[in-house]
Amino acid sequence: MYFWPIRNQYLHPPSQPTISNSHERRSPPLERLSPVRASSTRVHHNIVTVPQSHSSDDALTKIEALFETIVDAISVGSPVAIPYRRSTNARVFNPIASASNPRDGRHMDSVRFPGRNPQELRRFEALFRIIEISHEALQSGTLVTKRNIYYQNMELFRSQSVVDEMVDNLAFTLGVGRNDLNIVATAKGLVAGQVELIMRGGSRINCAEISDSGVLLPSISAVEKIDFQSVKWLLVIEKEATFRTLSASRYYTVSRAGSGILVTGKGYPDLATRKFLATIHSVRPRLLMFALVDFDPHGISVLRTYQYGSQRLDHEKRTKVFGLIWLGIRSSDVLLNTVMTQDCSANSQGSQSSQDLSSQESIAYSVDAFEDERPAKRPRNQRTKSHPSDYTAPLNERDREKAVSVLRDICGTTRLDATEREHKLELQRMLILNIKAEIQAVDDFGDITNWLDERLLEHSRDVNSHQ
Amino acid sequence: MSKQYLTLHTVDQAHPTEIFSLAPTPNTLISASGSSHLLIHSTTTSPTFPLTQTLSNAHRLGCHHITTARGGPGNTFVSVGFGGDTKVWHRNPETDQWSLYWTLPTPDNKKEKGDVWAVALSADEGYLAATTSDGRIHVWDVLGKAKIQTYETGASAGGGGGHDSVGTGSFAMAVDLSRDGKFTASGHENGGVYVFNNDAGRMVYSLSGLAKPIRAVAFSPGCKRLAAAGNAGIIAIYDMQHGEHVANLSATGTRPAWITSIDWNDTGEYLLSGSLDGKVRVWDVARGVCVATHSETESALWCVRWLPKSEKALAPGMGKGEMFVAAGANRSLTFYREATGS
């Protein structure tokens, strides 16, 4: 019941002949296929070992110490207290204030038995049960999912979110990560690309094999090594639909920017996806990692979570990708300068043409130039098929509230780096223009590959020119 | 007859990030940007438009609207931050320094959820109109620090100027008060433009003509006309006597850029407009044509304003032509002056 469910796809990778057949069957348009990649035997290996976290032993020790104190207390008939702090209150935690409020157990830094009220009794029981389950998992060396814990006793826990919250708060209180308790979330993220994950226990996951749906992202603690082959970039995509479209067309192979990896957290980033990305960033710091999110407050929030983390899970180690590059979507992507407008003055009789600015240098700033004064690098986008505003929608009240809330988060720190200033500016523009846009806003009738190629190449060039 | 304007001076990188709003007084220009400081530049002492005061940390999340009383004494301005924080500032006539006079209270009842967005001051600086993201327009007595009126534009509106929050209206993106104190006008995300009679306390006109979001509304100095513009890229002119749509000012071309800002000059003959494509235009309203176009950059202009005519020239030998200023994504303040004389 506690065992990590083994999925067939992890067990037996298809044998070589099948690979080349499927490759041919699903081969992309010829002009995009580079001759080198047609041969699957000439693969460049680039294997990196994933650093192991030994905190599980730490967690086991702490839990056993906890059990000891509980047993001691029971044996002399005195009240039992399990230390319990909420990770969300971390920054405002005030031990003195909480201790002096006896009214309800919620603000105390422990959960007691016998409790002050029936709610605390239930909370104690639930917490104790979770600690028990974690202990068993640690002792037997298996992983248990949060979903599984909930199903152990649905009446006691009442809802999945109660379990989720308690597990994270427990980890926070004990000073370990959730994975160290051998508790994991059901895998949510997907990965596709020319990489191979070599798991503990020997099995291998080739992320390029199952082409249209990608591979379910395993927990990073189960990965022993990663073979990066020749990947040059990694792209984390907010929406699953976009991921699937790109994965199905094997964009990670045929991109003009070279071989790459696609990842999606299917919306808001979950811990497993974040840890996966942060681990890759730490073992391969020079691999360019990009994020593609919607141009809306939620998208920016997703981006920031991958990059800077979340308050609730701030105690988890290795979850942030500081060097994440925001590929799009930005305001400049949806607000192309209207290319063909004629000046009105050219049409009224006798009036002169636009004032000649030869006395001043007319520096063409691109719409999103903010950090320095370099002139626009990209050529003016010549899209004339439709006005960009067609693909934008107005913000609703919730969007606006969310935008202000993210702005507050950003402005909470005293000194902002260039990336944070960019996030701030884009949110401000979003609020002023009152528009949002999805990733689909920049595609060519559903095909986003041209836009992606351009952006990825641009960034690769930038990096190379600075070296 | 065309007009000639010359770029007089540019205060480069006046702000560290994009400049979102401008408000002139008889001798200064107040500017606001995505950063938390408000800047005050002098407009009558020198052709270099020096910075005379910085109001630091006025709005932590940045400021998107500032306004002064058009045709007023120039002793008050109002600023609105991205968090909806609305502040009223007064100028000390002796020291010529500005300081915070009042911060508007945030509504505590849950039904009033919309943040303050656009603001306008009456000519005597006694009344402040503030719109919200849910389509309300609140009118405040500045000296008494009290709210005196709320206009609704939601589903239940259309005659009623009730005080209770009933329906949610379309985001009110722009507001103006006529100089004679008679009218308040608001422009909305759904393309609606509404005019309210302040004495009667109710809506008198619901103006049609622009289907796209309205970003700016402005009464002419004589209060006979109302101009409205926005995403449609054209300026609609309405007559206030009968609420009729009397003219459209538009640039030729298939898809004109969104207009972010409009302003009437002191004589009411010319309208200034700024758009997302970086162009600032001067329109001859009576003839319905554009008489000048300028652009410093291709980046968005967020605000354009005429400067009040001053009696003396900026520097000996300089003309006294009318001036206007444009600012936006390039973070600079660009001042233009009409070329006069031979």
PDB file of N, CA, C and O in Angstrom, chain B residues 214-262:
ATOM      1  N   ILE B 214     -11.828  53.264 -23.651  1.00  0.00           N
ATOM      2  CA  ILE B 214     -11.500  54.686 -23.636  1.00  0.00           C
ATOM      3  C   ILE B 214     -10.377  54.919 -22.640  1.00  0.00           C
ATOM      4  O   ILE B 214     -10.489  54.511 -21.481  1.00  0.00           O
ATOM      5  N   ARG B 215      -9.310  55.559 -23.074  1.00  0.00           N
ATOM      6  CA  ARG B 215      -8.186  55.789 -22.162  1.00  0.00           C
ATOM      7  C   ARG B 215      -8.106  57.206 -21.668  1.00  0.00           C
ATOM      8  O   ARG B 215      -7.376  57.490 -20.705  1.00  0.00           O
ATOM      9  N   ALA B 216      -8.765  58.143 -22.349  1.00  0.00           N
ATOM     10  CA  ALA B 216      -8.659  59.535 -21.929  1.00  0.00           C
ATOM     11  C   ALA B 216      -9.923  60.274 -22.315  1.00  0.00           C
ATOM     12  O   ALA B 216     -10.479  60.053 -23.392  1.00  0.00           O
ATOM     13  N   VAL B 217     -10.379  61.129 -21.407  1.00  0.00           N
ATOM     14  CA  VAL B 217     -11.500  62.030 -21.704  1.00  0.00           C
ATOM     15  C   VAL B 217     -11.060  63.409 -21.257  1.00  0.00           C
ATOM     16  O   VAL B 217     -10.351  63.554 -20.253  1.00  0.00           O
ATOM     17  N   ALA B 218     -11.484  64.436 -21.996  1.00  0.00           N
ATOM     18  CA  ALA B 218     -11.079  65.789 -21.608  1.00  0.00           C
ATOM     19  C   ALA B 218     -12.122  66.787 -22.053  1.00  0.00           C
ATOM     20  O   ALA B 218     -12.555  66.770 -23.220  1.00  0.00           O
ATOM     21  N   PHE B 219     -12.531  67.685 -21.143  1.00  0.00           N
ATOM     22  CA  PHE B 219     -13.443  68.762 -21.477  1.00  0.00           C
ATOM     23  C   PHE B 219     -12.638  69.903 -22.082  1.00  0.00           C
ATOM     24  O   PHE B 219     -11.529  70.191 -21.650  1.00  0.00           O
ATOM     25  N   SER B 220     -13.215  70.593 -23.025  1.00  0.00           N
ATOM     26  CA  SER B 220     -12.547  71.765 -23.561  1.00  0.00           C
ATOM     27  C   SER B 220     -12.590  72.850 -22.489  1.00  0.00           C
ATOM     28  O   SER B 220     -13.456  72.830 -21.617  1.00  0.00           O
ATOM     29  N   PRO B 221     -11.674  73.835 -22.577  1.00  0.00           N
ATOM     30  CA  PRO B 221     -11.637  74.862 -21.533  1.00  0.00           C
ATOM     31  C   PRO B 221     -12.951  75.627 -21.425  1.00  0.00           C
ATOM     32  O   PRO B 221     -13.362  76.030 -20.345  1.00  0.00           O
ATOM     33  N   GLY B 222     -13.632  75.793 -22.541  1.00  0.00           N
ATOM     34  CA  GLY B 222     -14.901  76.509 -22.502  1.00  0.00           C
ATOM     35  C   GLY B 222     -16.054  75.626 -22.072  1.00  0.00           C
ATOM     36  O   GLY B 222     -17.193  76.065 -21.984  1.00  0.00           O
ATOM     37  N   CYS B 223     -15.769  74.349 -21.837  1.00  0.00           N
ATOM     38  CA  CYS B 223     -16.757  73.379 -21.366  1.00  0.00           C
ATOM     39  C   CYS B 223     -17.848  73.052 -22.374  1.00  0.00           C
ATOM     40  O   CYS B 223     -18.861  72.446 -22.027  1.00  0.00           O
ATOM     41  N   LYS B 224     -17.632  73.441 -23.622  1.00  0.00           N
ATOM     42  CA  LYS B 224     -18.677  73.151 -24.609  1.00  0.00           C
ATOM     43  C   LYS B 224     -18.483  71.797 -25.270  1.00  0.00           C
ATOM     44  O   LYS B 224     -19.433  71.236 -25.817  1.00  0.00           O
ATOM     45  N   ARG B 225     -17.260  71.324 -25.226  1.00  0.00           N
ATOM     46  CA  ARG B 225     -16.969  70.073 -25.918  1.00  0.00           C
ATOM     47  C   ARG B 225     -16.297  69.088 -24.977  1.00  0.00           C
ATOM     48  O   ARG B 225     -15.613  69.474 -24.031  1.00  0.00           O
ATOM     49  N   LEU B 226     -16.501  67.786 -25.327  1.00  0.00           N
ATOM     50  CA  LEU B 226     -15.789  66.733 -24.611  1.00  0.00           C
ATOM     51  C   LEU B 226     -15.082  65.884 -25.654  1.00  0.00           C
ATOM     52  O   LEU B 226     -15.686  65.497 -26.651  1.00  0.00           O
ATOM     53  N   ALA B 227     -13.785  65.619 -25.423  1.00  0.00           N
ATOM     54  CA  ALA B 227     -13.043  64.747 -26.329  1.00  0.00           C
ATOM     55  C   ALA B 227     -12.798  63.424 -25.625  1.00  0.00           C
ATOM     56  O   ALA B 227     -12.561  63.384 -24.416  1.00  0.00           O
ATOM     57  N   ALA B 228     -12.881  62.327 -26.394  1.00  0.00           N
ATOM     58  CA  ALA B 228     -12.634  61.005 -25.816  1.00  0.00           C
ATOM     59  C   ALA B 228     -11.827  60.183 -26.803  1.00  0.00           C
ATOM     60  O   ALA B 228     -12.063  60.262 -28.010  1.00  0.00           O
ATOM     61  N   ALA B 229     -10.858  59.415 -26.292  1.00  0.00           N
ATOM     62  CA  ALA B 229     -10.015  58.620 -27.192  1.00  0.00           C
ATOM     63  C   ALA B 229      -9.490  57.401 -26.463  1.00  0.00           C
ATOM     64  O   ALA B 229      -9.454  57.357 -25.232  1.00  0.00           O
ATOM     65  N   GLY B 230      -9.058  56.416 -27.259  1.00  0.00           N
ATOM     66  CA  GLY B 230      -8.531  55.206 -26.635  1.00  0.00           C
ATOM     67  C   GLY B 230      -8.052  54.214 -27.662  1.00  0.00           C
ATOM     68  O   GLY B 230      -7.379  54.581 -28.623  1.00  0.00           O
ATOM     69  N   ASN B 231      -8.418  52.970 -27.464  1.00  0.00           N
ATOM     70  CA  ASN B 231      -7.905  51.898 -28.309  1.00  0.00           C
ATOM     71  C   ASN B 231      -8.376  51.981 -29.752  1.00  0.00           C
ATOM     72  O   ASN B 231      -7.791  51.375 -30.642  1.00  0.00           O
ATOM     73  N   ALA B 232      -9.452  52.714 -29.979  1.00  0.00           N
ATOM     74  CA  ALA B 232      -9.940  52.835 -31.354  1.00  0.00           C
ATOM     75  C   ALA B 232      -8.977  53.665 -32.187  1.00  0.00           C
ATOM     76  O   ALA B 232      -9.011  53.633 -33.411  1.00  0.00           O
ATOM     77  N   GLY B 233      -8.119  54.447 -31.510  1.00  0.00           N
ATOM     78  CA  GLY B 233      -7.121  55.221 -32.236  1.00  0.00           C
ATOM     79  C   GLY B 233      -7.657  56.488 -32.872  1.00  0.00           C
ATOM     80  O   GLY B 233      -6.973  57.128 -33.658  1.00  0.00           O
ATOM     81  N   ILE B 234      -8.889  56.845 -32.569  1.00  0.00           N
ATOM     82  CA  ILE B 234      -9.433  58.103 -33.068  1.00  0.00           C
ATOM     83  C   ILE B 234      -9.965  58.906 -31.890  1.00  0.00           C
ATOM     84  O   ILE B 234     -10.260  58.360 -30.835  1.00  0.00           O
ATOM     85  N   ILE B 235     -10.062  60.215 -32.079  1.00  0.00           N
ATOM     86  CA  ILE B 235     -10.572  61.072 -31.015  1.00  0.00           C
ATOM     87  C   ILE B 235     -12.005  61.466 -31.389  1.00  0.00           C
ATOM     88  O   ILE B 235     -12.247  62.016 -32.473  1.00  0.00           O
ATOM     89  N   ALA B 236     -12.919  61.175 -30.500  1.00  0.00           N
ATOM     90  CA  ALA B 236     -14.313  61.544 -30.751  1.00  0.00           C
ATOM     91  C   ALA B 236     -14.600  62.848 -30.023  1.00  0.00           C
ATOM     92  O   ALA B 236     -14.200  63.026 -28.874  1.00  0.00           O
ATOM     93  N   ILE B 237     -15.292  63.765 -30.685  1.00  0.00           N
ATOM     94  CA  ILE B 237     -15.636  65.049 -30.059  1.00  0.00           C
ATOM     95  C   ILE B 237     -17.145  65.089 -29.893  1.00  0.00           C
ATOM     96  O   ILE B 237     -17.898  64.811 -30.836  1.00  0.00           O
ATOM     97  N   TYR B 238     -17.578  65.452 -28.692  1.00  0.00           N
ATOM     98  CA  TYR B 238     -19.002  65.544 -28.398  1.00  0.00           C
ATOM     99  C   TYR B 238     -19.350  66.957 -27.982  1.00  0.00           C
ATOM    100  O   TYR B 238     -18.557  67.651 -27.345  1.00  0.00           O
ATOM    101  N   ASP B 239     -20.568  67.342 -28.299  1.00  0.00           N
ATOM    102  CA  ASP B 239     -21.056  68.652 -27.908  1.00  0.00           C
ATOM    103  C   ASP B 239     -21.800  68.507 -26.597  1.00  0.00           C
ATOM    104  O   ASP B 239     -22.649  67.621 -26.460  1.00  0.00           O
ATOM    105  N   MET B 240     -21.519  69.377 -25.626  1.00  0.00           N
ATOM    106  CA  MET B 240     -22.118  69.210 -24.306  1.00  0.00           C
ATOM    107  C   MET B 240     -23.503  69.824 -24.174  1.00  0.00           C
ATOM    108  O   MET B 240     -24.195  69.609 -23.189  1.00  0.00           O
ATOM    109  N   GLN B 241     -23.905  70.547 -25.177  1.00  0.00           N
ATOM    110  CA  GLN B 241     -25.238  71.121 -25.053  1.00  0.00           C
ATOM    111  C   GLN B 241     -26.302  70.047 -25.265  1.00  0.00           C
ATOM    112  O   GLN B 241     -27.320  70.035 -24.594  1.00  0.00           O
ATOM    113  N   HIS B 242     -26.035  69.184 -26.223  1.00  0.00           N
ATOM    114  CA  HIS B 242     -27.026  68.158 -26.531  1.00  0.00           C
ATOM    115  C   HIS B 242     -26.506  66.737 -26.447  1.00  0.00           C
ATOM    116  O   HIS B 242     -27.233  65.801 -26.716  1.00  0.00           O
ATOM    117  N   GLY B 243     -25.228  66.593 -26.125  1.00  0.00           N
ATOM    118  CA  GLY B 243     -24.684  65.243 -26.050  1.00  0.00           C
ATOM    119  C   GLY B 243     -24.499  64.600 -27.403  1.00  0.00           C
ATOM    120  O   GLY B 243     -24.571  63.379 -27.534  1.00  0.00           O
ATOM    121  N   GLU B 244     -24.274  65.392 -28.416  1.00  0.00           N
ATOM    122  CA  GLU B 244     -24.129  64.833 -29.759  1.00  0.00           C
ATOM    123  C   GLU B 244     -22.677  64.577 -30.116  1.00  0.00           C
ATOM    124  O   GLU B 244     -21.797  65.354 -29.762  1.00  0.00           O
ATOM    125  N   HIS B 245     -22.511  63.549 -30.897  1.00  0.00           N
ATOM    126  CA  HIS B 245     -21.181  63.227 -31.405  1.00  0.00           C
ATOM    127  C   HIS B 245     -20.971  64.087 -32.637  1.00  0.00           C
ATOM    128  O   HIS B 245     -21.593  63.861 -33.670  1.00  0.00           O
ATOM    129  N   VAL B 246     -20.114  65.068 -32.554  1.00  0.00           N
ATOM    130  CA  VAL B 246     -20.036  66.022 -33.649  1.00  0.00           C
ATOM    131  C   VAL B 246     -18.841  65.847 -34.575  1.00  0.00           C
ATOM    132  O   VAL B 246     -18.856  66.349 -35.700  1.00  0.00           O
ATOM    133  N   ALA B 247     -17.802  65.178 -34.131  1.00  0.00           N
ATOM    134  CA  ALA B 247     -16.635  65.044 -35.016  1.00  0.00           C
ATOM    135  C   ALA B 247     -15.762  63.879 -34.582  1.00  0.00           C
ATOM    136  O   ALA B 247     -15.815  63.430 -33.442  1.00  0.00           O
ATOM    137  N   ASN B 248     -14.954  63.433 -35.537  1.00  0.00           N
ATOM    138  CA  ASN B 248     -13.914  62.447 -35.250  1.00  0.00           C
ATOM    139  C   ASN B 248     -12.599  62.968 -35.775  1.00  0.00           C
ATOM    140  O   ASN B 248     -12.550  63.486 -36.894  1.00  0.00           O
ATOM    141  N   LEU B 249     -11.569  62.843 -34.986  1.00  0.00           N
ATOM    142  CA  LEU B 249     -10.248  63.209 -35.475  1.00  0.00           C
ATOM    143  C   LEU B 249      -9.477  61.918 -35.609  1.00  0.00           C
ATOM    144  O   LEU B 249      -9.338  61.164 -34.650  1.00  0.00           O
ATOM    145  N   SER B 250      -8.986  61.670 -36.822  1.00  0.00           N
ATOM    146  CA  SER B 250      -8.240  60.420 -36.947  1.00  0.00           C
ATOM    147  C   SER B 250      -7.123  60.548 -37.937  1.00  0.00           C
ATOM    148  O   SER B 250      -7.195  61.297 -38.915  1.00  0.00           O
ATOM    149  N   ALA B 251      -6.093  59.774 -37.679  1.00  0.00           N
ATOM    150  CA  ALA B 251      -4.987  59.666 -38.611  1.00  0.00           C
ATOM    151  C   ALA B 251      -5.416  58.693 -39.690  1.00  0.00           C
ATOM    152  O   ALA B 251      -6.166  57.767 -39.427  1.00  0.00           O
ATOM    153  N   THR B 252      -4.964  58.910 -40.899  1.00  0.00           N
ATOM    154  CA  THR B 252      -5.323  57.948 -41.942  1.00  0.00           C
ATOM    155  C   THR B 252      -4.437  56.721 -41.782  1.00  0.00           C
ATOM    156  O   THR B 252      -3.411  56.758 -41.134  1.00  0.00           O
ATOM    157  N   GLY B 253      -4.881  55.649 -42.405  1.00  0.00           N
ATOM    158  CA  GLY B 253      -4.127  54.405 -42.196  1.00  0.00           C
ATOM    159  C   GLY B 253      -5.109  53.375 -41.690  1.00  0.00           C
ATOM    160  O   GLY B 253      -6.168  53.702 -41.185  1.00  0.00           O
ATOM    161  N   THR B 254      -4.770  52.142 -41.852  1.00  0.00           N
ATOM    162  CA  THR B 254      -5.735  51.089 -41.547  1.00  0.00           C
ATOM    163  C   THR B 254      -5.984  50.922 -40.056  1.00  0.00           C
ATOM    164  O   THR B 254      -7.116  50.896 -39.609  1.00  0.00           O
ATOM    165  N   ARG B 255      -4.941  50.783 -39.270  1.00  0.00           N
ATOM    166  CA  ARG B 255      -5.153  50.534 -37.857  1.00  0.00           C
ATOM    167  C   ARG B 255      -4.374  51.558 -37.044  1.00  0.00           C
ATOM    168  O   ARG B 255      -3.217  51.339 -36.724  1.00  0.00           O
ATOM    169  N   PRO B 256      -4.989  52.675 -36.706  1.00  0.00           N
ATOM    170  CA  PRO B 256      -4.263  53.672 -35.927  1.00  0.00           C
ATOM    171  C   PRO B 256      -3.899  53.130 -34.549  1.00  0.00           C
ATOM    172  O   PRO B 256      -4.622  52.329 -33.984  1.00  0.00           O
ATOM    173  N   ALA B 257      -2.781  53.588 -34.055  1.00  0.00           N
ATOM    174  CA  ALA B 257      -2.303  53.095 -32.778  1.00  0.00           C
ATOM    175  C   ALA B 257      -3.201  53.573 -31.645  1.00  0.00           C
ATOM    176  O   ALA B 257      -3.872  54.599 -31.747  1.00  0.00           O
ATOM    177  N   TRP B 258      -3.192  52.838 -30.550  1.00  0.00           N
ATOM    178  CA  TRP B 258      -3.982  53.219 -29.380  1.00  0.00           C
ATOM    179  C   TRP B 258      -3.546  54.586 -28.885  1.00  0.00           C
ATOM    180  O   TRP B 258      -2.358  54.871 -28.782  1.00  0.00           O
ATOM    181  N   ILE B 259      -4.532  55.412 -28.553  1.00  0.00           N
ATOM    182  CA  ILE B 259      -4.229  56.730 -28.003  1.00  0.00           C
ATOM    183  C   ILE B 259      -4.255  56.626 -26.484  1.00  0.00           C
ATOM    184  O   ILE B 259      -5.231  56.123 -25.911  1.00  0.00           O
ATOM    185  N   THR B 260      -3.185  57.073 -25.861  1.00  0.00           N
ATOM    186  CA  THR B 260      -3.093  56.926 -24.412  1.00  0.00           C
ATOM    187  C   THR B 260      -3.419  58.213 -23.671  1.00  0.00           C
ATOM    188  O   THR B 260      -3.732  58.176 -22.486  1.00  0.00           O
ATOM    189  N   SER B 261      -3.356  59.345 -24.368  1.00  0.00           N
ATOM    190  CA  SER B 261      -3.479  60.608 -23.647  1.00  0.00           C
ATOM    191  C   SER B 261      -3.949  61.710 -24.584  1.00  0.00           C
ATOM    192  O   SER B 261      -3.531  61.741 -25.751  1.00  0.00           O
ATOM    193  N   ILE B 262      -4.841  62.582 -24.117  1.00  0.00           N
ATOM    194  CA  ILE B 262      -5.232  63.757 -24.907  1.00  0.00           C
ATOM    195  C   ILE B 262      -5.298  64.968 -23.985  1.00  0.00           C
ATOM    196  O   ILE B 262      -5.480  64.844 -22.776  1.00  0.00           O
TER     197      ILE B 262
END
